[in-house]
CSV table of C-alpha atoms in Angstrom, one decimal:
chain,number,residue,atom,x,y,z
A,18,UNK,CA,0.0,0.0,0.0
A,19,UNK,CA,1.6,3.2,1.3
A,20,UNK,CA,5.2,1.7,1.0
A,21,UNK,CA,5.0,0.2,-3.1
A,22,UNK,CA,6.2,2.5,-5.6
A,23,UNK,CA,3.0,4.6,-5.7
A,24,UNK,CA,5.0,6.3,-3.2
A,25,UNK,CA,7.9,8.0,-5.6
A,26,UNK,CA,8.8,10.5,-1.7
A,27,UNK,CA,9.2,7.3,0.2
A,28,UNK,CA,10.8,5.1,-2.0
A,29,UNK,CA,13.2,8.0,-2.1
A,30,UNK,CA,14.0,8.1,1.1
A,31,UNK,CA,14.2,4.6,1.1
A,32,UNK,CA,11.7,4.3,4.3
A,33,UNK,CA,10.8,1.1,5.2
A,34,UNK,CA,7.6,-0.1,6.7
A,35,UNK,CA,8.5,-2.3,9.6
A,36,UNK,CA,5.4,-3.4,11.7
A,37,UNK,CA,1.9,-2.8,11.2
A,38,UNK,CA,-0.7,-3.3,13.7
A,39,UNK,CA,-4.4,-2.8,14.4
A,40,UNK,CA,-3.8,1.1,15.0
A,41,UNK,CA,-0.2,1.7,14.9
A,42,UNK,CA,2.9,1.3,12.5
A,43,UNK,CA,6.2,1.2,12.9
A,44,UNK,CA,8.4,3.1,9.7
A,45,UNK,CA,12.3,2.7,9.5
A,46,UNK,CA,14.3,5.9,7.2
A,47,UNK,CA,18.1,4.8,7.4
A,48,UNK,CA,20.6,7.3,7.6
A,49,UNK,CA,22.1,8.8,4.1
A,50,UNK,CA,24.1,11.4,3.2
A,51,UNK,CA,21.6,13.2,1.3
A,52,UNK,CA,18.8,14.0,4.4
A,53,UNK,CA,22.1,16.1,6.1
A,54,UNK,CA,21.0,19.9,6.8
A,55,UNK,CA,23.6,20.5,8.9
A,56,UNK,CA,26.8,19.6,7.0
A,57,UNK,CA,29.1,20.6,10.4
A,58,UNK,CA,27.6,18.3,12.3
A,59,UNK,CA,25.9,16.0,10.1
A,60,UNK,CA,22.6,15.6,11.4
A,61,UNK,CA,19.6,14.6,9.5
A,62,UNK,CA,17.3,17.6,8.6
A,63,UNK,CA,13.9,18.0,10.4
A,64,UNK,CA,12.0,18.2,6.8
A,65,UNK,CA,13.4,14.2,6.5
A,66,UNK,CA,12.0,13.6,10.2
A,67,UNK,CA,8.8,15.3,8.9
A,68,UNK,CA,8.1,13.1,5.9
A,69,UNK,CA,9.0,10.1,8.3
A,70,UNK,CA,6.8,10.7,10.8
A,71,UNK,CA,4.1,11.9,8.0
A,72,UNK,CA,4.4,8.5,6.5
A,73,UNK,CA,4.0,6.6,9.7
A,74,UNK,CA,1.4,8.3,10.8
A,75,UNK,CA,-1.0,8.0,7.6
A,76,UNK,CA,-0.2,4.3,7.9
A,77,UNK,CA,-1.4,4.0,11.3
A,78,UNK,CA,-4.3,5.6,10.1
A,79,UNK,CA,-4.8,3.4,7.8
A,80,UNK,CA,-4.9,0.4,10.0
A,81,UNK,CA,-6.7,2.0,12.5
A,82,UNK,CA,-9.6,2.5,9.7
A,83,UNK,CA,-11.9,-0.7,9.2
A,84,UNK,CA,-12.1,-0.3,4.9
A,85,UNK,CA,-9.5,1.4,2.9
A,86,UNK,CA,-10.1,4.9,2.1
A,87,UNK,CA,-8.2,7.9,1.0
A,88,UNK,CA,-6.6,10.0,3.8
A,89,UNK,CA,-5.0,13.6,3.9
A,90,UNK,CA,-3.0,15.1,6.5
A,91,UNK,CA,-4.3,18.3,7.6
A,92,UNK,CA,-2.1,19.1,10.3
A,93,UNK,CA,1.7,17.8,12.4
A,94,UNK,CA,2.8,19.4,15.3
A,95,UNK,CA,6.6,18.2,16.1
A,96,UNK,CA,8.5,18.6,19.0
A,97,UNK,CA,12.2,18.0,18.9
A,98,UNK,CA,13.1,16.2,22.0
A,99,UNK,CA,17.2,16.1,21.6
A,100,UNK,CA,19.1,15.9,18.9
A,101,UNK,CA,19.6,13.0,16.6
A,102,UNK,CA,22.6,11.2,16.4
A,103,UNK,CA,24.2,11.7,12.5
A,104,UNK,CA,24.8,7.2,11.4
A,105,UNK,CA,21.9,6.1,12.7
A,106,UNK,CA,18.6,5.1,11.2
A,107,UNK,CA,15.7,7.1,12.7
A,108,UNK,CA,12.1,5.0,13.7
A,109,UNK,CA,9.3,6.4,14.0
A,110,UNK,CA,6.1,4.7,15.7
A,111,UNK,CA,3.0,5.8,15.2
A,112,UNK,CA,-0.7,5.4,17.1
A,113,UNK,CA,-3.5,6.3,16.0
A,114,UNK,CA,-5.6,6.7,18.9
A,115,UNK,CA,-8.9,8.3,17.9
A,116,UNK,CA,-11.0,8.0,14.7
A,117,UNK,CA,-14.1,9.6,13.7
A,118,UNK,CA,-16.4,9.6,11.3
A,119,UNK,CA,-14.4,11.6,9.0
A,120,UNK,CA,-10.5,12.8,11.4
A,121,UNK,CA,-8.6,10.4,12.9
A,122,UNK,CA,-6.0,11.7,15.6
A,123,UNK,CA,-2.6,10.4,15.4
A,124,UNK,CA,0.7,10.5,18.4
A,125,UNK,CA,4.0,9.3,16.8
A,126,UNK,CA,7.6,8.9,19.1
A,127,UNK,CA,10.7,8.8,16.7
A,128,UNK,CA,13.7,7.1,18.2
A,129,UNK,CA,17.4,5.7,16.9
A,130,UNK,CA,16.9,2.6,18.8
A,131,UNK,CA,15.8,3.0,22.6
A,132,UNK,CA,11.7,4.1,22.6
A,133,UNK,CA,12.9,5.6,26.1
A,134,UNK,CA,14.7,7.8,24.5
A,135,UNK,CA,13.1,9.6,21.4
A,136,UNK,CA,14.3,12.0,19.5
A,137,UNK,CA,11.1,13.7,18.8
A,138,UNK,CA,7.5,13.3,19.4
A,139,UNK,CA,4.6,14.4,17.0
A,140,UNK,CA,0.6,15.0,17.1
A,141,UNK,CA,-1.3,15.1,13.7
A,142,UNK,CA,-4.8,15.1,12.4
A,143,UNK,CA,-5.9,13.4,9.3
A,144,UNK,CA,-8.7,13.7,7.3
A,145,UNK,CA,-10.8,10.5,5.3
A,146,UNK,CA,-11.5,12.1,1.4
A,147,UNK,CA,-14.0,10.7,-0.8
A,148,UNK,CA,-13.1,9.6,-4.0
B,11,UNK,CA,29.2,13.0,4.7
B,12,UNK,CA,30.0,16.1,2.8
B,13,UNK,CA,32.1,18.3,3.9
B,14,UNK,CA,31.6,22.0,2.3
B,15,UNK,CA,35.1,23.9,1.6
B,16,UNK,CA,34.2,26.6,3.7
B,17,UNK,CA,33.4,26.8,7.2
B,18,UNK,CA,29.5,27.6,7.2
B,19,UNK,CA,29.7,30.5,9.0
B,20,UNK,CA,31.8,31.7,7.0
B,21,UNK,CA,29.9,30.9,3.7
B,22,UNK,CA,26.9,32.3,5.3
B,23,UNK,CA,28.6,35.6,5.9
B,24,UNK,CA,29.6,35.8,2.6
B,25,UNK,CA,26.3,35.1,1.0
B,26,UNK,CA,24.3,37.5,3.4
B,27,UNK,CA,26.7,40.2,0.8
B,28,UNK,CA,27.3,38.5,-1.8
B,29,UNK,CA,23.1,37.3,-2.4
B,30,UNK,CA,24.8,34.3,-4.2
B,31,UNK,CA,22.4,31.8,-2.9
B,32,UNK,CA,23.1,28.8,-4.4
B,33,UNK,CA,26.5,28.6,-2.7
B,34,UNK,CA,24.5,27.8,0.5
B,35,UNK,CA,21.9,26.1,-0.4
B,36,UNK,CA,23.9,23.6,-2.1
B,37,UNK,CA,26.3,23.1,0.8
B,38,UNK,CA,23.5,21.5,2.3
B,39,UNK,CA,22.9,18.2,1.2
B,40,UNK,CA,19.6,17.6,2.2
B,41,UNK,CA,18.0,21.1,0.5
B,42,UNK,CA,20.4,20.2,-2.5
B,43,UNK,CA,18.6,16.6,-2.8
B,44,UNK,CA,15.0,18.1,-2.3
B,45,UNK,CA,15.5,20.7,-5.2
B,46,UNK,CA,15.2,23.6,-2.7
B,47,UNK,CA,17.1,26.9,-3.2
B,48,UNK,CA,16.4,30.7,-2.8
B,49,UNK,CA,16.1,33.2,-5.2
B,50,UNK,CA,15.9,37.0,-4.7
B,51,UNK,CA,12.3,37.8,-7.0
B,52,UNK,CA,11.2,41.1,-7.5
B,53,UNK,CA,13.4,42.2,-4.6
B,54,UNK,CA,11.9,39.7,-2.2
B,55,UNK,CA,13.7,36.6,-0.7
B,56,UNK,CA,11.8,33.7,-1.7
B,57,UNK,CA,12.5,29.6,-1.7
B,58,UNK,CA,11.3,27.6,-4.3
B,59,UNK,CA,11.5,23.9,-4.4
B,60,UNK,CA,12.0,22.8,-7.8
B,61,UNK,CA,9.5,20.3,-9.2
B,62,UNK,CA,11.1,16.4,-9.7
B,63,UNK,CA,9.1,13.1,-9.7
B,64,UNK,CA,11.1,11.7,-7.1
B,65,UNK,CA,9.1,14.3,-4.4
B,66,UNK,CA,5.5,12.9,-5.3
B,67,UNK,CA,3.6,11.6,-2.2
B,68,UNK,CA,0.4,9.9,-4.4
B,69,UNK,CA,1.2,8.8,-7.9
B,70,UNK,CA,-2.2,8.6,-8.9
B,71,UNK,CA,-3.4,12.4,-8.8
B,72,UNK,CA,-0.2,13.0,-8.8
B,73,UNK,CA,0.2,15.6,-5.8
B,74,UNK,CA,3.7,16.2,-3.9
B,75,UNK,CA,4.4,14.1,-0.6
B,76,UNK,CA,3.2,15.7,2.8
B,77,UNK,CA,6.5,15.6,4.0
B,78,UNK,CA,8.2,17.6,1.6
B,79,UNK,CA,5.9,20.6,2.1
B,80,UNK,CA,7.2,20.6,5.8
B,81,UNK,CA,10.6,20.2,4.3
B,82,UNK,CA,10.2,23.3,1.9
B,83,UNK,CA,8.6,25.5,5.1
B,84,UNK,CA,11.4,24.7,7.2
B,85,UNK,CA,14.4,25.1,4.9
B,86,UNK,CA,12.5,28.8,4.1
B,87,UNK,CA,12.3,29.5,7.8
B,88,UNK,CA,16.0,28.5,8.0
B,89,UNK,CA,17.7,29.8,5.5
B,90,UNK,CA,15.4,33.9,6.4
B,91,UNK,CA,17.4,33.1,9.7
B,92,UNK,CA,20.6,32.3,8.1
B,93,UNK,CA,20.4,35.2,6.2
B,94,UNK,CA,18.6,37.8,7.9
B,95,UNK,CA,20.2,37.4,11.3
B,96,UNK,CA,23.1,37.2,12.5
B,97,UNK,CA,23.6,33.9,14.0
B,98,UNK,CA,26.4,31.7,12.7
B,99,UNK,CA,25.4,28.1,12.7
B,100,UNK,CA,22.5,26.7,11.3
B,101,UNK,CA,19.1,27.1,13.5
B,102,UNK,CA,17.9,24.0,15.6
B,103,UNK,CA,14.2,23.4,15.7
B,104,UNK,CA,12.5,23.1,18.6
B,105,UNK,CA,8.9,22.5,17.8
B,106,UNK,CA,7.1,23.0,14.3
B,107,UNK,CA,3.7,23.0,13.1
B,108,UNK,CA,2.3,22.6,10.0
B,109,UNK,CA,-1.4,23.2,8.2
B,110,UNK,CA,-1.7,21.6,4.9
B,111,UNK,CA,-4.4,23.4,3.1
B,112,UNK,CA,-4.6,22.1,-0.5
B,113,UNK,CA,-2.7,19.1,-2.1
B,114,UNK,CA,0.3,20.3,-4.1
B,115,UNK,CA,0.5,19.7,-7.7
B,116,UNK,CA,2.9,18.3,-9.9
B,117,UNK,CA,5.1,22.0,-10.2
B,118,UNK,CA,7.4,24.2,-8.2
B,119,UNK,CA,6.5,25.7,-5.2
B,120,UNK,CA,7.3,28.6,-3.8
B,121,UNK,CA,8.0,29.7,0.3
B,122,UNK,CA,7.9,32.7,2.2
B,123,UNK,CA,9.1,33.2,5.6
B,124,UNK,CA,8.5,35.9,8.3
B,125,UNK,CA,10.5,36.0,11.4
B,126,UNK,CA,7.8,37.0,13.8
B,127,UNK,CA,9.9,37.5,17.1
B,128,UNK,CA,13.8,37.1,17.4
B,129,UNK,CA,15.3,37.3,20.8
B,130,UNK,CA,18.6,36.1,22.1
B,131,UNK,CA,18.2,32.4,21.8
B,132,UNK,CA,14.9,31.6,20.4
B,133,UNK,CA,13.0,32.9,17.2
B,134,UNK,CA,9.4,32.0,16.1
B,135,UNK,CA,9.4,31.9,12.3
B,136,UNK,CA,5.9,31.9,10.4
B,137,UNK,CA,6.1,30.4,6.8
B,138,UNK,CA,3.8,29.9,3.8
B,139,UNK,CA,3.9,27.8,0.7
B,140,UNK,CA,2.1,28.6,-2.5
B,141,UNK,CA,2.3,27.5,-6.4
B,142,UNK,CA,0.1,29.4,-8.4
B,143,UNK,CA,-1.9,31.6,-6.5
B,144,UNK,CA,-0.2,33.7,-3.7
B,145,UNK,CA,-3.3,34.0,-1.9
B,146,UNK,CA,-4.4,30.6,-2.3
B,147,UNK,CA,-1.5,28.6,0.1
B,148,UNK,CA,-1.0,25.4,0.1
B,149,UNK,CA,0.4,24.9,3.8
B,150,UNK,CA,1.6,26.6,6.1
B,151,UNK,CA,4.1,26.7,9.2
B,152,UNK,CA,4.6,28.2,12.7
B,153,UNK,CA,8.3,27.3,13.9
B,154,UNK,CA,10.0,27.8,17.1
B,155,UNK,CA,14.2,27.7,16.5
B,156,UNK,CA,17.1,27.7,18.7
B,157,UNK,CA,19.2,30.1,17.7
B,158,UNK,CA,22.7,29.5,19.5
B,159,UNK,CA,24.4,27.0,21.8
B,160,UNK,CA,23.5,26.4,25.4
């Protein structure tokens, strides 16, 4: 679904969907050269850790929803916990923990290996869209 | 990693005189893989984040990925703080949020940032993204950045 080539952004970024279940997902973006926006300290920049947590959250929604149906975000709020470490691959796990008729709310933790300690923590809203 | 020539703060101070954009923006890896640059149009500072397939998010309208609307609003923010300020490393995000309004087509699009409050260590950054209609955005930003060193 969300992680095929119909995806050109996440293919891309070569994000890998790791665990789905009934109304969470679990998405895996390995460190690269390319998502560095800081080249002094190499650090991966937060527009990377946006589309991350973006795609893990839309696929939490889309387990969380009981038919398949076409989502939008409408908003992410991210907080930066402490800074990422540049060389290691950055996880993000999603919950959606609310759906309604039409929005379904969404917390995600991002991590680079210990959920204790994440690196930043997100809150978004998605829509449902007919088609 | 890639290592630019020049120490950044360096680069940056020249580029605040010199208005020769692309020598920053492609010092940073990620804004030179997302097609992001600025541009000085009609005496404004703009961003625009050039159009390539590799930044769709659904193939079948096709509109741009989510994520690289947030991407596009933050390197603005940074890059209005780069050169509008005078801090010398690049800005650390604390918090961001981000509206998307309308899906974004298949084209560039363009960013504009305002720096809404600058104090010593923190600045608050508003930002909006259009592509062919100004006054029709298709997301937008409110950023909170960290501006030096604790």
């Amino acid at each position: 679904m969300l992680f095929t080539e119909a995806v050109p952004h996440n293919h891309a970024l070569a994000l890998r969907l790791e665990e789905v279940g009934a109304t969470d997902a679990t998405v895996v973006m390995p460190y690269a050269d390319v998502l560095v926006g800081n080249p002094e300290t190499g650090v991966v920049a937060g527009g990377a850790v946006t589309t991350l947590i973006d795609a893990a959250s839309g696929t939490a929604v889309m387990a969380a929803l009981d038919a398949f149906a076409a989502i939008v975000t409408l908003d992410l709020r991210i907080d930066y916990l402490r800074p990422a470490r540049p060389g290691l691959p950055l996880t993000a796990r999603a919950e959606c923990y609310k759906v309604t008729r039409l929005v379904a709310f969404v917390r995600a933790l991002v991590h680079q290996g210990d959920p204790a300690m994440p690196v930043a923590s997100s809150q978004g809203t998605f829509m449902r869209v007919e088609d | 990693m890639s290592t630019p020539s020049l120490p950044l703060a360096d680069l940056v101070r020249q580029v605040r005189q010199s208005r020769e954009y692309p020598r920053l923006t492609d010092a940073i890896p990620y804004t030179r893989f997302m097609g992001i640059g600025v541009e000085n149009l009609a005496g404004e500072m703009l961003c625009r984040m050039r159009y390539a397939p590799h930044l769709i998010g659904n193939s079948l309208l096709p509109a741009l990925h989510g994520g690289t609307l947030g991407a596009l609003l933050e390197s603005s923010a940074i890059f209005e703080l780069l050169l509008k300020t005078d801090t010398e490393r690049v800005p650390k995000v604390i918090s961001t949020t981000v509206d998307f309004l309308r899906s974004g087509k298949a084209q560039d699009t363009f960013a504009r940032a305002f720096i809404t409050r600058q104090g010593r260590r923190v600045a608050n950054v508003r930002v909006e993204a259009w592509q062919d209609d100004r006054t029709r955005p298709i997301a937008s930003s409110h950023a909170l950045f960290l501006l030096s060193e604790p």
